[in-house]
PDB file of C-alpha atoms in Angstrom:
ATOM      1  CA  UNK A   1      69.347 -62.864 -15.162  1.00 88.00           C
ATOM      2  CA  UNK A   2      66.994 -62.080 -12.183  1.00 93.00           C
ATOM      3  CA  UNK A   3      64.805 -59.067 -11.385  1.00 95.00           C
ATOM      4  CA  UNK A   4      65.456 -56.714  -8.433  1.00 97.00           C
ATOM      5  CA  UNK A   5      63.090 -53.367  -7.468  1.00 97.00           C
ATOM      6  CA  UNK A   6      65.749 -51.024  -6.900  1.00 97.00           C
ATOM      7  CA  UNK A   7      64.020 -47.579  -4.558  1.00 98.00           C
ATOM      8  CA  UNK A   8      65.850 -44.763  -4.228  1.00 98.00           C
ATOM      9  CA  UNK A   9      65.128 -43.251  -0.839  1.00 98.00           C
ATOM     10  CA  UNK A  10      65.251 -39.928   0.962  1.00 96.00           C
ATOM     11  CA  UNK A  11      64.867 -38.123   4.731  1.00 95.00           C
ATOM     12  CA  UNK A  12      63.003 -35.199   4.675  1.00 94.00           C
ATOM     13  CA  UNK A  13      61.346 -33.479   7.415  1.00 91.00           C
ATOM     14  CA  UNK A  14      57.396 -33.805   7.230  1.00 83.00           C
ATOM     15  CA  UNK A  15      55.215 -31.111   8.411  1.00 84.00           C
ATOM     16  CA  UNK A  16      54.962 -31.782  12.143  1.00 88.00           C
ATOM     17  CA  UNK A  17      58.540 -31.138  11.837  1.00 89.00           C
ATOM     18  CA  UNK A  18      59.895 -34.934  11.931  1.00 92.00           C
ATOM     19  CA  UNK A  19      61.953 -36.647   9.753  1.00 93.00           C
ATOM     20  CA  UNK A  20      60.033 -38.792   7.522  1.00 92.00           C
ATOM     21  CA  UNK A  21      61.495 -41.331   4.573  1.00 94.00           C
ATOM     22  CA  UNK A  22      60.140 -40.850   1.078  1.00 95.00           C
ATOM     23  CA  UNK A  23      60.558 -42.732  -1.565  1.00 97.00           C
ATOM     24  CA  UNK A  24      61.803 -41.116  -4.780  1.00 96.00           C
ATOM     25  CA  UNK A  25      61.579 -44.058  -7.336  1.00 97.00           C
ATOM     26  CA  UNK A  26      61.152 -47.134  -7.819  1.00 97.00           C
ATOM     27  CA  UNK A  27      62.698 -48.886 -10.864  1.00 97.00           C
ATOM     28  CA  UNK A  28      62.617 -52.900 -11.650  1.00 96.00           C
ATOM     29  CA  UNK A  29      65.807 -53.814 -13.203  1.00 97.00           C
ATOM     30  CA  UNK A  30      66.994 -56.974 -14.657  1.00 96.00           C
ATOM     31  CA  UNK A  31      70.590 -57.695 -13.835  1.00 96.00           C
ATOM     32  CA  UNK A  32      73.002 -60.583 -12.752  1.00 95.00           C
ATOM     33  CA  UNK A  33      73.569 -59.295  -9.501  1.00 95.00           C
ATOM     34  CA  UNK A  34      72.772 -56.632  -7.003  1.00 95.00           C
ATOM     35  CA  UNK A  35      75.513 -54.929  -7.437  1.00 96.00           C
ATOM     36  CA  UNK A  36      75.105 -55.153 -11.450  1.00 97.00           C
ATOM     37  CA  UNK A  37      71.013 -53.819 -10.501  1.00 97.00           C
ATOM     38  CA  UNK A  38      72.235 -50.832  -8.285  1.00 97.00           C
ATOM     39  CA  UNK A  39      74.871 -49.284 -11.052  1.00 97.00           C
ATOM     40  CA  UNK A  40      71.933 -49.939 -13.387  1.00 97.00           C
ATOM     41  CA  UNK A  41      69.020 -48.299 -11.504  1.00 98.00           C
ATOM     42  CA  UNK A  42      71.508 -45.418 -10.928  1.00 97.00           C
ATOM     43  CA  UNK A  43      72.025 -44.891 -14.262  1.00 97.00           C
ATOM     44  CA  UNK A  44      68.724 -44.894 -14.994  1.00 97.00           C
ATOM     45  CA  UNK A  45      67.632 -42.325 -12.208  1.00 97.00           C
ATOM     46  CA  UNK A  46      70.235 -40.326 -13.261  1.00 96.00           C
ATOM     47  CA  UNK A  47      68.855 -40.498 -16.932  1.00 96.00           C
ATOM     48  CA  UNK A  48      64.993 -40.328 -16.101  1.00 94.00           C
ATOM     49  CA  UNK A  49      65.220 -37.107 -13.869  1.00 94.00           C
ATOM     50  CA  UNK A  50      67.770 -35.581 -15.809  1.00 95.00           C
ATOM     51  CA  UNK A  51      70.496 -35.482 -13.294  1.00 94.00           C
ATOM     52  CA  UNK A  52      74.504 -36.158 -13.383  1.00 95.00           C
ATOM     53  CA  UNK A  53      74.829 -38.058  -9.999  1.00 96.00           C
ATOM     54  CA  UNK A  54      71.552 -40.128  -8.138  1.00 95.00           C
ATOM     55  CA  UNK A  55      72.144 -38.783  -4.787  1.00 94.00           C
ATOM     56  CA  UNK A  56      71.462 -35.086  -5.338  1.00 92.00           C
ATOM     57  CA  UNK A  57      67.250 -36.633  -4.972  1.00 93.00           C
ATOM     58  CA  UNK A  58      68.505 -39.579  -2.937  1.00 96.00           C
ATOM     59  CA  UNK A  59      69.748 -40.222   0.277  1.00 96.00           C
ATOM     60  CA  UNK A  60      70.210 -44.338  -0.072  1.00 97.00           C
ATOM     61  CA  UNK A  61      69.328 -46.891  -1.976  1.00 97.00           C
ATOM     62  CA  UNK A  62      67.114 -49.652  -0.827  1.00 97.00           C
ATOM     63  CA  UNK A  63      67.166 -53.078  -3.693  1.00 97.00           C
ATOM     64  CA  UNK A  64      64.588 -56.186  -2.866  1.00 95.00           C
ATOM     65  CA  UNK A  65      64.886 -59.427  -5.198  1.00 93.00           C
ATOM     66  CA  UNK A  66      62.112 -59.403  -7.310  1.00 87.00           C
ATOM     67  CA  UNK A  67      62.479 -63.186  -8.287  1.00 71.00           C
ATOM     68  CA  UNK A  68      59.822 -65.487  -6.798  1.00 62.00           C
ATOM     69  CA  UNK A  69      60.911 -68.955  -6.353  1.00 52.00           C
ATOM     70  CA  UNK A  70      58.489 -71.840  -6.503  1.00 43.00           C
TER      71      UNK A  70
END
């Protein structure tokens, strides 16, 4: 099993009028992929800001390996 930090990403225009990247959350999951750690984080976006689908606060998502290696 390894970790991942899974953020969940949006474009939003800041107040100078540009387009700016925020994140929305960031969520460490434990998973056996990063395909396994995306469906997870998902669900648990979904779950944590009450919503049925992660992109209706989200534009991408952005997942990192977590893991350090010695």
């Amino acid at each position: 099993m390894s970790r991942y930090v899974v953020s969940f990403m949006k474009d939003v225009l800041g107040g100078n009028g540009r387009q700016i990247e925020v994140c929305q959350k960031t969520l460490e999951i434990d998973a056996s992929s990063e395909g396994e750690a995306t469906e997870l984080a998902k669900q648990k976006f979904c779950k944590v800001e009450h919503l049925c689908e992660w992109s209706l606060h989200a534009d991408r998502i952005q997942i990192k390996s977590a893991d350090f290696t010695s």
